[in-house]
């Protein structure tokens, strides 16, 4: 069980964005990925979700090789992610944005929902109820009718995380979810991540804030120009602030 990235290499033309990278993630575990800008963190996520093709190596999800499996099937199989720069239609409401997260696995499918069969009406009620639960969890219920274009970036990121958990993923990849969040929003997000993990979700977390990394994860992977520089407990890095500063590309707050 888990996600097993083994010796993955990704190239963009002449650039080697990932070089023989191996990372594993178990259910109920948080693994943090840190590294300066351009070190390959988002590319690692893109290779797991199938948005970039892998030159060599293997990616197994729950023991199935997924290298040749298209992204939508990886997502239907229990994988979810957030994007470093969330893109929502600015006109859709917060509620619609979160509802979007449900549809890929809605059981009755698009054809039945177009026909408005009783089964799909029942399913829609269930989805709306679950959506209300998620909005409440992320304290977004009062904002449900606000268009996405009117939210500050911190709240857009919270909506992005809320959307990503709608399908009850087994594995969740969070790409800098805390960037731009207020301290209160960050605490809300940390608590939610902990809840998900307590329920057995495996979380891969790209995060610049080393304090958050230390709070949340027992295992950290440091990427440097596409290669793994360190893998181990965050505590082993905490004593070496210069190292952290150099490889986070920020002061680590
Ligand atoms: N789609 C792409 N096409 C070309 N180069 C890319 C693409 N995506 C990423 N890269 C390059 O790959 C390297 C790693 O990028 P990225 O994974 O986004 O790093 P990070 O998320 O750690 O900032 C960078 O040199 C970046 O310019
Ligand atoms: Mg990135």
PDB file of C-alpha atoms and ligand atoms in Angstrom:
ATOM      1  CA  UNK A   1       0.000   0.000   0.000  1.00  0.00           C
ATOM      2  CA  UNK A   2       1.075   3.579  -0.595  1.00  0.00           C
ATOM      3  CA  UNK A   3       2.762   5.585  -3.298  1.00  0.00           C
ATOM      4  CA  UNK A   4       6.162   4.362  -4.365  1.00  0.00           C
ATOM      5  CA  UNK A   5       8.150   6.673  -6.647  1.00  0.00           C
ATOM      6  CA  UNK A   6      11.320   4.850  -7.711  1.00  0.00           C
ATOM      7  CA  UNK A   7      14.257   6.360  -9.610  1.00  0.00           C
ATOM      8  CA  UNK A   8      12.063   8.740 -11.570  1.00  0.00           C
ATOM      9  CA  UNK A   9      13.698  10.996 -14.152  1.00  0.00           C
ATOM     10  CA  UNK A  10      11.761  13.773 -15.921  1.00  0.00           C
ATOM     11  CA  UNK A  11      13.259  15.913 -18.689  1.00  0.00           C
ATOM     12  CA  UNK A  12      11.981  19.027 -20.404  1.00  0.00           C
ATOM     13  CA  UNK A  13      14.116  19.363 -23.508  1.00  0.00           C
ATOM     14  CA  UNK A  14      17.634  19.837 -22.174  1.00  0.00           C
ATOM     15  CA  UNK A  15      16.548  20.387 -18.556  1.00  0.00           C
ATOM     16  CA  UNK A  16      16.547  17.433 -16.178  1.00  0.00           C
ATOM     17  CA  UNK A  17      13.775  18.490 -13.792  1.00  0.00           C
ATOM     18  CA  UNK A  18      13.971  15.252 -11.779  1.00  0.00           C
ATOM     19  CA  UNK A  19      16.910  12.895 -11.691  1.00  0.00           C
ATOM     20  CA  UNK A  20      16.487   9.372 -10.282  1.00  0.00           C
ATOM     21  CA  UNK A  21      14.148  10.552  -7.540  1.00  0.00           C
ATOM     22  CA  UNK A  22      12.658   8.033  -5.120  1.00  0.00           C
ATOM     23  CA  UNK A  23      10.001   8.913  -2.557  1.00  0.00           C
ATOM     24  CA  UNK A  24       7.543   6.736  -0.690  1.00  0.00           C
ATOM     25  CA  UNK A  25       4.339   7.661   1.058  1.00  0.00           C
ATOM     26  CA  UNK A  26       2.239   5.356   3.214  1.00  0.00           C
ATOM     27  CA  UNK A  27      -1.438   5.725   4.102  1.00  0.00           C
ATOM     28  CA  UNK A  28      -1.762   7.898   7.210  1.00  0.00           C
ATOM     29  CA  UNK A  29       1.660   9.488   6.732  1.00  0.00           C
ATOM     30  CA  UNK A  30       2.703  13.065   5.890  1.00  0.00           C
ATOM     31  CA  UNK A  31       5.856  13.420   3.855  1.00  0.00           C
ATOM     32  CA  UNK A  32       7.089  16.964   3.269  1.00  0.00           C
ATOM     33  CA  UNK A  33       9.002  17.951   0.155  1.00  0.00           C
ATOM     34  CA  UNK A  34      11.152  21.049   0.374  1.00  0.00           C
ATOM     35  CA  UNK A  35      13.626  22.656  -1.970  1.00  0.00           C
ATOM     36  CA  UNK A  36      14.407  25.973  -3.619  1.00  0.00           C
ATOM     37  CA  UNK A  37      12.383  27.287  -6.554  1.00  0.00           C
ATOM     38  CA  UNK A  38      12.974  25.168  -9.624  1.00  0.00           C
ATOM     39  CA  UNK A  39      14.223  22.146  -7.651  1.00  0.00           C
ATOM     40  CA  UNK A  40      11.493  19.894  -9.091  1.00  0.00           C
ATOM     41  CA  UNK A  41       8.799  19.787  -6.385  1.00  0.00           C
ATOM     42  CA  UNK A  42       5.854  20.535  -8.676  1.00  0.00           C
ATOM     43  CA  UNK A  43       7.311  18.236 -11.327  1.00  0.00           C
ATOM     44  CA  UNK A  44       7.340  15.428  -8.758  1.00  0.00           C
ATOM     45  CA  UNK A  45       3.613  16.031  -8.174  1.00  0.00           C
ATOM     46  CA  UNK A  46       2.975  16.234 -11.913  1.00  0.00           C
ATOM     47  CA  UNK A  47       4.709  12.913 -12.475  1.00  0.00           C
ATOM     48  CA  UNK A  48       2.626  11.215  -9.770  1.00  0.00           C
ATOM     49  CA  UNK A  49      -0.655  12.595 -11.140  1.00  0.00           C
ATOM     50  CA  UNK A  50       0.377  11.924 -14.744  1.00  0.00           C
ATOM     51  CA  UNK A  51       0.565  15.494 -16.030  1.00  0.00           C
ATOM     52  CA  UNK A  52       4.145  15.067 -17.229  1.00  0.00           C
ATOM     53  CA  UNK A  53       5.694  12.027 -18.815  1.00  0.00           C
ATOM     54  CA  UNK A  54       8.476  10.238 -17.083  1.00  0.00           C
ATOM     55  CA  UNK A  55      11.681   9.425 -18.994  1.00  0.00           C
ATOM     56  CA  UNK A  56      12.558   6.505 -16.727  1.00  0.00           C
ATOM     57  CA  UNK A  57      11.669   4.995 -13.383  1.00  0.00           C
ATOM     58  CA  UNK A  58       8.535   3.609 -11.830  1.00  0.00           C
ATOM     59  CA  UNK A  59       5.544   5.030  -9.965  1.00  0.00           C
ATOM     60  CA  UNK A  60       3.370   2.545  -8.114  1.00  0.00           C
ATOM     61  CA  UNK A  61       0.140   3.434  -6.360  1.00  0.00           C
ATOM     62  CA  UNK A  62      -1.111   0.666  -4.084  1.00  0.00           C
ATOM     63  CA  UNK A  63       1.197  -1.726  -5.922  1.00  0.00           C
ATOM     64  CA  UNK A  64      -0.074  -0.836  -9.408  1.00  0.00           C
ATOM     65  CA  UNK A  65       2.353   0.643 -11.912  1.00  0.00           C
ATOM     66  CA  UNK A  66       0.698   3.881 -13.079  1.00  0.00           C
ATOM     67  CA  UNK A  67       3.278   5.289 -15.506  1.00  0.00           C
ATOM     68  CA  UNK A  68       1.012   4.491 -18.461  1.00  0.00           C
ATOM     69  CA  UNK A  69      -2.286   5.219 -16.675  1.00  0.00           C
ATOM     70  CA  UNK A  70      -3.879   8.562 -17.694  1.00  0.00           C
ATOM     71  CA  UNK A  71      -4.416  11.251 -15.011  1.00  0.00           C
ATOM     72  CA  UNK A  72      -8.208  10.882 -14.800  1.00  0.00           C
ATOM     73  CA  UNK A  73      -7.888   7.191 -13.969  1.00  0.00           C
ATOM     74  CA  UNK A  74      -5.262   7.893 -11.291  1.00  0.00           C
ATOM     75  CA  UNK A  75      -7.680  10.415  -9.792  1.00  0.00           C
ATOM     76  CA  UNK A  76     -10.605   7.991  -9.962  1.00  0.00           C
ATOM     77  CA  UNK A  77      -8.308   5.525  -8.164  1.00  0.00           C
ATOM     78  CA  UNK A  78      -8.022   7.781  -5.113  1.00  0.00           C
ATOM     79  CA  UNK A  79      -5.436  10.437  -5.896  1.00  0.00           C
ATOM     80  CA  UNK A  80      -6.099  14.159  -5.425  1.00  0.00           C
ATOM     81  CA  UNK A  81      -3.934  17.228  -5.606  1.00  0.00           C
ATOM     82  CA  UNK A  82      -3.914  20.965  -5.297  1.00  0.00           C
ATOM     83  CA  UNK A  83      -2.075  23.264  -7.665  1.00  0.00           C
ATOM     84  CA  UNK A  84       0.574  25.750  -6.579  1.00  0.00           C
ATOM     85  CA  UNK A  85      -1.390  28.374  -8.494  1.00  0.00           C
ATOM     86  CA  UNK A  86      -5.053  27.410  -8.217  1.00  0.00           C
ATOM     87  CA  UNK A  87      -7.090  28.290 -11.306  1.00  0.00           C
ATOM     88  CA  UNK A  88     -10.776  28.817 -10.895  1.00  0.00           C
ATOM     89  CA  UNK A  89     -13.236  30.600 -13.144  1.00  0.00           C
ATOM     90  CA  UNK A  90     -13.479  33.911 -11.226  1.00  0.00           C
ATOM     91  CA  UNK A  91     -17.252  33.956 -11.763  1.00  0.00           C
ATOM     92  CA  UNK A  92     -18.074  30.648 -10.059  1.00  0.00           C
ATOM     93  CA  UNK A  93     -19.041  30.721  -6.402  1.00  0.00           C
ATOM     94  CA  UNK A  94     -17.084  29.110  -3.575  1.00  0.00           C
ATOM     95  CA  UNK A  95     -19.797  26.452  -3.303  1.00  0.00           C
ATOM     96  CA  UNK A  96     -19.617  25.587  -7.024  1.00  0.00           C
ATOM     97  CA  UNK A  97     -15.821  25.440  -6.842  1.00  0.00           C
ATOM     98  CA  UNK A  98     -16.010  22.852  -4.047  1.00  0.00           C
ATOM     99  CA  UNK A  99     -18.842  20.971  -5.800  1.00  0.00           C
ATOM    100  CA  UNK A 100     -16.529  20.582  -8.818  1.00  0.00           C
ATOM    101  CA  UNK A 101     -14.389  18.278  -6.697  1.00  0.00           C
ATOM    102  CA  UNK A 102     -17.160  15.692  -6.441  1.00  0.00           C
ATOM    103  CA  UNK A 103     -17.979  15.029 -10.025  1.00  0.00           C
ATOM    104  CA  UNK A 104     -15.167  12.812 -11.304  1.00  0.00           C
ATOM    105  CA  UNK A 105     -16.458   9.791  -9.380  1.00  0.00           C
ATOM    106  CA  UNK A 106     -20.170  10.654  -9.092  1.00  0.00           C
ATOM    107  CA  UNK A 107     -21.504   7.142  -9.567  1.00  0.00           C
ATOM    108  CA  UNK A 108     -24.451   7.728 -11.838  1.00  0.00           C
ATOM    109  CA  UNK A 109     -22.282   9.436 -14.435  1.00  0.00           C
ATOM    110  CA  UNK A 110     -22.907  12.387 -16.674  1.00  0.00           C
ATOM    111  CA  UNK A 111     -25.485  10.741 -18.936  1.00  0.00           C
ATOM    112  CA  UNK A 112     -27.766   9.778 -16.065  1.00  0.00           C
ATOM    113  CA  UNK A 113     -27.440  13.173 -14.427  1.00  0.00           C
ATOM    114  CA  UNK A 114     -28.384  14.817 -17.717  1.00  0.00           C
ATOM    115  CA  UNK A 115     -31.501  12.643 -17.794  1.00  0.00           C
ATOM    116  CA  UNK A 116     -32.330  13.674 -14.203  1.00  0.00           C
ATOM    117  CA  UNK A 117     -33.129  10.158 -13.090  1.00  0.00           C
ATOM    118  CA  UNK A 118     -34.263   9.670  -9.466  1.00  0.00           C
ATOM    119  CA  UNK A 119     -30.951   7.985  -8.669  1.00  0.00           C
ATOM    120  CA  UNK A 120     -28.994  11.042  -9.672  1.00  0.00           C
ATOM    121  CA  UNK A 121     -31.306  13.396  -7.730  1.00  0.00           C
ATOM    122  CA  UNK A 122     -30.618  11.346  -4.605  1.00  0.00           C
ATOM    123  CA  UNK A 123     -26.919  11.380  -5.390  1.00  0.00           C
ATOM    124  CA  UNK A 124     -27.000  15.117  -5.888  1.00  0.00           C
ATOM    125  CA  UNK A 125     -28.601  15.579  -2.452  1.00  0.00           C
ATOM    126  CA  UNK A 126     -25.863  13.445  -0.896  1.00  0.00           C
ATOM    127  CA  UNK A 127     -23.188  15.432  -2.680  1.00  0.00           C
ATOM    128  CA  UNK A 128     -24.727  18.747  -1.567  1.00  0.00           C
ATOM    129  CA  UNK A 129     -24.850  17.523   2.030  1.00  0.00           C
ATOM    130  CA  UNK A 130     -21.214  16.426   1.905  1.00  0.00           C
ATOM    131  CA  UNK A 131     -20.289  19.723   0.265  1.00  0.00           C
ATOM    132  CA  UNK A 132     -21.962  21.619   3.141  1.00  0.00           C
ATOM    133  CA  UNK A 133     -19.887  19.543   5.567  1.00  0.00           C
ATOM    134  CA  UNK A 134     -16.650  20.405   3.794  1.00  0.00           C
ATOM    135  CA  UNK A 135     -17.543  24.113   3.590  1.00  0.00           C
ATOM    136  CA  UNK A 136     -18.194  24.102   7.338  1.00  0.00           C
ATOM    137  CA  UNK A 137     -14.951  22.247   8.066  1.00  0.00           C
ATOM    138  CA  UNK A 138     -12.912  24.879   6.242  1.00  0.00           C
ATOM    139  CA  UNK A 139     -15.020  27.723   7.665  1.00  0.00           C
ATOM    140  CA  UNK A 140     -16.067  28.668   4.144  1.00  0.00           C
ATOM    141  CA  UNK A 141     -19.818  28.332   4.710  1.00  0.00           C
ATOM    142  CA  UNK A 142     -20.397  32.067   5.035  1.00  0.00           C
ATOM    143  CA  UNK A 143     -18.518  32.613   1.763  1.00  0.00           C
ATOM    144  CA  UNK A 144     -20.424  29.977  -0.216  1.00  0.00           C
ATOM    145  CA  UNK A 145     -22.096  32.495  -2.579  1.00  0.00           C
ATOM    146  CA  UNK A 146     -19.022  34.672  -3.084  1.00  0.00           C
ATOM    147  CA  UNK A 147     -17.468  34.517  -6.584  1.00  0.00           C
ATOM    148  CA  UNK A 148     -13.955  33.033  -6.543  1.00  0.00           C
ATOM    149  CA  UNK A 149     -12.584  36.171  -8.215  1.00  0.00           C
ATOM    150  CA  UNK A 150     -13.402  38.191  -5.100  1.00  0.00           C
ATOM    151  CA  UNK A 151     -11.442  36.054  -2.621  1.00  0.00           C
ATOM    152  CA  UNK A 152      -7.934  36.835  -1.375  1.00  0.00           C
ATOM    153  CA  UNK A 153      -5.320  34.223  -2.398  1.00  0.00           C
ATOM    154  CA  UNK A 154      -5.248  32.606   1.066  1.00  0.00           C
ATOM    155  CA  UNK A 155      -8.917  31.762   0.839  1.00  0.00           C
ATOM    156  CA  UNK A 156      -8.603  30.639  -2.774  1.00  0.00           C
ATOM    157  CA  UNK A 157      -6.031  28.106  -1.515  1.00  0.00           C
ATOM    158  CA  UNK A 158      -8.381  26.924   1.209  1.00  0.00           C
ATOM    159  CA  UNK A 159     -11.112  26.421  -1.406  1.00  0.00           C
ATOM    160  CA  UNK A 160      -8.571  24.506  -3.506  1.00  0.00           C
ATOM    161  CA  UNK A 161      -7.821  22.177  -0.568  1.00  0.00           C
ATOM    162  CA  UNK A 162     -11.556  21.844   0.207  1.00  0.00           C
ATOM    163  CA  UNK A 163     -12.217  20.887  -3.429  1.00  0.00           C
ATOM    164  CA  UNK A 164      -9.374  18.359  -3.386  1.00  0.00           C
ATOM    165  CA  UNK A 165     -10.770  16.448  -0.385  1.00  0.00           C
ATOM    166  CA  UNK A 166     -14.313  16.216  -1.797  1.00  0.00           C
ATOM    167  CA  UNK A 167     -13.754  12.795  -3.353  1.00  0.00           C
ATOM    168  CA  UNK A 168     -12.318  11.383  -0.117  1.00  0.00           C
ATOM    169  CA  UNK A 169      -8.930  10.697  -1.685  1.00  0.00           C
ATOM    170  CA  UNK A 170      -6.605   8.027  -0.333  1.00  0.00           C
ATOM    171  CA  UNK A 171      -3.601  10.131  -1.242  1.00  0.00           C
ATOM    172  CA  UNK A 172      -3.465  13.896  -1.308  1.00  0.00           C
ATOM    173  CA  UNK A 173      -0.708  15.994  -2.864  1.00  0.00           C
ATOM    174  CA  UNK A 174      -0.668  19.558  -1.546  1.00  0.00           C
ATOM    175  CA  UNK A 175       1.494  22.028  -3.493  1.00  0.00           C
ATOM    176  CA  UNK A 176       2.315  24.960  -1.180  1.00  0.00           C
ATOM    177  CA  UNK A 177      -1.188  25.091   0.312  1.00  0.00           C
ATOM    178  CA  UNK A 178      -0.249  27.488   3.115  1.00  0.00           C
ATOM    179  CA  UNK A 179       1.288  30.226   0.956  1.00  0.00           C
ATOM    180  CA  UNK A 180      -0.520  33.495   1.595  1.00  0.00           C
ATOM    181  CA  UNK A 181      -2.672  32.113   4.398  1.00  0.00           C
ATOM    182  CA  UNK A 182      -3.144  34.094   7.597  1.00  0.00           C
ATOM    183  CA  UNK A 183      -1.965  32.441  10.789  1.00  0.00           C
ATOM    184  CA  UNK A 184      -5.540  31.502  11.672  1.00  0.00           C
ATOM    185  CA  UNK A 185      -6.111  29.998   8.217  1.00  0.00           C
ATOM    186  CA  UNK A 186      -2.801  28.117   8.520  1.00  0.00           C
ATOM    187  CA  UNK A 187      -3.884  26.605  11.818  1.00  0.00           C
ATOM    188  CA  UNK A 188      -7.207  25.601  10.300  1.00  0.00           C
ATOM    189  CA  UNK A 189      -5.375  24.002   7.393  1.00  0.00           C
ATOM    190  CA  UNK A 190      -2.902  22.149   9.682  1.00  0.00           C
ATOM    191  CA  UNK A 191      -5.779  20.823  11.785  1.00  0.00           C
ATOM    192  CA  UNK A 192      -7.586  19.623   8.666  1.00  0.00           C
ATOM    193  CA  UNK A 193      -4.457  17.941   7.307  1.00  0.00           C
ATOM    194  CA  UNK A 194      -4.026  16.178  10.662  1.00  0.00           C
ATOM    195  CA  UNK A 195      -7.670  15.041  10.586  1.00  0.00           C
ATOM    196  CA  UNK A 196      -7.276  13.603   7.111  1.00  0.00           C
ATOM    197  CA  UNK A 197      -4.095  11.797   8.099  1.00  0.00           C
ATOM    198  CA  UNK A 198      -5.752  10.422  11.248  1.00  0.00           C
ATOM    199  CA  UNK A 199      -8.366   8.935   8.919  1.00  0.00           C
ATOM    200  CA  UNK A 200      -5.637   7.180   6.949  1.00  0.00           C
ATOM    201  CA  UNK A 201      -5.029   9.609   4.087  1.00  0.00           C
ATOM    202  CA  UNK A 202      -1.427   9.787   2.906  1.00  0.00           C
ATOM    203  CA  UNK A 203      -0.323  13.403   2.341  1.00  0.00           C
ATOM    204  CA  UNK A 204       2.594  14.622   0.267  1.00  0.00           C
ATOM    205  CA  UNK A 205       3.164  18.244   1.197  1.00  0.00           C
ATOM    206  CA  UNK A 206       5.263  20.821  -0.622  1.00  0.00           C
ATOM    207  CA  UNK A 207       5.797  23.590   1.862  1.00  0.00           C
ATOM    208  CA  UNK A 208       8.198  26.514   2.289  1.00  0.00           C
ATOM    209  CA  UNK A 209       7.350  27.170   5.906  1.00  0.00           C
ATOM    210  CA  UNK A 210       9.767  24.928   7.808  1.00  0.00           C
ATOM    211  CA  UNK A 211       7.899  25.423  11.083  1.00  0.00           C
ATOM    212  CA  UNK A 212       4.790  23.985   9.469  1.00  0.00           C
ATOM    213  CA  UNK A 213       6.867  21.153   8.009  1.00  0.00           C
ATOM    214  CA  UNK A 214       8.208  20.340  11.473  1.00  0.00           C
ATOM    215  CA  UNK A 215       4.745  20.506  13.028  1.00  0.00           C
ATOM    216  CA  UNK A 216       3.134  18.252  10.480  1.00  0.00           C
ATOM    217  CA  UNK A 217       5.584  15.737   9.131  1.00  0.00           C
ATOM    218  CA  UNK A 218       7.816  13.007  10.464  1.00  0.00           C
ATOM    219  CA  UNK A 219       9.578  12.628   7.192  1.00  0.00           C
ATOM    220  CA  UNK A 220      11.056  15.228   4.878  1.00  0.00           C
ATOM    221  CA  UNK A 221      12.633  15.018   1.444  1.00  0.00           C
ATOM    222  CA  UNK A 222      14.928  17.828   0.286  1.00  0.00           C
ATOM    223  CA  UNK A 223      15.202  18.329  -3.474  1.00  0.00           C
ATOM    224  CA  UNK A 224      18.073  20.246  -5.012  1.00  0.00           C
ATOM    225  CA  UNK A 225      18.100  20.844  -8.767  1.00  0.00           C
ATOM    226  CA  UNK A 226      16.121  17.705  -9.427  1.00  0.00           C
ATOM    227  CA  UNK A 227      18.023  15.381  -7.094  1.00  0.00           C
ATOM    228  CA  UNK A 228      17.377  14.230  -3.555  1.00  0.00           C
ATOM    229  CA  UNK A 229      19.820  15.894  -1.193  1.00  0.00           C
ATOM    230  CA  UNK A 230      18.411  14.644   2.094  1.00  0.00           C
ATOM    231  CA  UNK A 231      15.710  12.359   3.311  1.00  0.00           C
ATOM    232  CA  UNK A 232      14.889  11.817   6.978  1.00  0.00           C
ATOM    233  CA  UNK A 233      13.299  13.401  10.016  1.00  0.00           C
ATOM    234  CA  UNK A 234      12.811  17.202   9.999  1.00  0.00           C
ATOM    235  CA  UNK A 235      14.445  17.290  13.428  1.00  0.00           C
ATOM    236  CA  UNK A 236      17.725  16.240  11.820  1.00  0.00           C
ATOM    237  CA  UNK A 237      17.562  19.383   9.680  1.00  0.00           C
ATOM    238  CA  UNK A 238      16.301  21.701  12.397  1.00  0.00           C
ATOM    239  CA  UNK A 239      19.758  21.934  13.968  1.00  0.00           C
ATOM    240  CA  UNK A 240      21.177  23.108  10.667  1.00  0.00           C
ATOM    241  CA  UNK A 241      19.395  26.350   9.965  1.00  0.00           C
ATOM    242  CA  UNK A 242      21.877  27.388   7.278  1.00  0.00           C
ATOM    243  CA  UNK A 243      21.082  24.221   5.370  1.00  0.00           C
ATOM    244  CA  UNK A 244      17.356  24.803   5.730  1.00  0.00           C
ATOM    245  CA  UNK A 245      17.671  28.424   4.629  1.00  0.00           C
ATOM    246  CA  UNK A 246      19.779  27.489   1.638  1.00  0.00           C
ATOM    247  CA  UNK A 247      17.499  24.731   0.425  1.00  0.00           C
ATOM    248  CA  UNK A 248      14.168  26.271   1.223  1.00  0.00           C
ATOM    249  CA  UNK A 249      15.101  29.287  -0.825  1.00  0.00           C
ATOM    250  CA  UNK A 250      13.511  31.433   1.892  1.00  0.00           C
ATOM    251  CA  UNK A 251      14.343  32.355   5.449  1.00  0.00           C
ATOM    252  CA  UNK A 252      12.130  29.482   6.586  1.00  0.00           C
ATOM    253  CA  UNK A 253      10.056  32.007   8.552  1.00  0.00           C
TER     254      UNK A 253
HETATM  255  N1  LIG B   1       6.270  22.227 -18.367  1.00  0.00           N
HETATM  256  C1  LIG B   1       7.550  22.551 -18.285  1.00  0.00           C
HETATM  257  N2  LIG B   1       8.279  22.797 -19.401  1.00  0.00           N
HETATM  258  C2  LIG B   1       9.582  23.110 -19.324  1.00  0.00           C
HETATM  259  N3  LIG B   1      10.288  23.192 -18.179  1.00  0.00           N
HETATM  260  C3  LIG B   1       9.609  22.964 -17.035  1.00  0.00           C
HETATM  261  C4  LIG B   1       8.217  22.647 -17.022  1.00  0.00           C
HETATM  262  N4  LIG B   1       7.826  22.463 -15.730  1.00  0.00           N
HETATM  263  C5  LIG B   1       8.925  22.675 -14.984  1.00  0.00           C
HETATM  264  N5  LIG B   1       9.995  22.972 -15.756  1.00  0.00           N
HETATM  265  C6  LIG B   1      11.369  23.223 -15.284  1.00  0.00           C
HETATM  266  O1  LIG B   1      11.712  22.132 -14.439  1.00  0.00           O
HETATM  267  C7  LIG B   1      12.414  22.579 -13.286  1.00  0.00           C
HETATM  268  C8  LIG B   1      11.654  22.212 -12.026  1.00  0.00           C
HETATM  269  O2  LIG B   1      10.461  22.993 -11.943  1.00  0.00           O
HETATM  270  P1  LIG B   1       9.365  22.797 -10.834  1.00  0.00           P
HETATM  271  O3  LIG B   1       9.071  21.344 -10.703  1.00  0.00           O
HETATM  272  O4  LIG B   1       8.232  23.686 -11.147  1.00  0.00           O
HETATM  273  O5  LIG B   1      10.131  23.296  -9.529  1.00  0.00           O
HETATM  274  P2  LIG B   1       9.576  23.747  -8.101  1.00  0.00           P
HETATM  275  O6  LIG B   1       8.143  23.329  -8.006  1.00  0.00           O
HETATM  276  O7  LIG B   1      10.458  23.033  -7.121  1.00  0.00           O
HETATM  277  O8  LIG B   1       9.745  25.224  -8.036  1.00  0.00           O
HETATM  278  C9  LIG B   1      12.620  24.075 -13.480  1.00  0.00           C
HETATM  279  O9  LIG B   1      13.862  24.275 -14.089  1.00  0.00           O
HETATM  280  C10 LIG B   1      11.483  24.448 -14.403  1.00  0.00           C
HETATM  281  O10 LIG B   1      11.801  25.592 -15.152  1.00  0.00           O
HETATM  282 MG1  LIG B   2       6.466  24.393  -7.546  1.00  0.00          MG
END
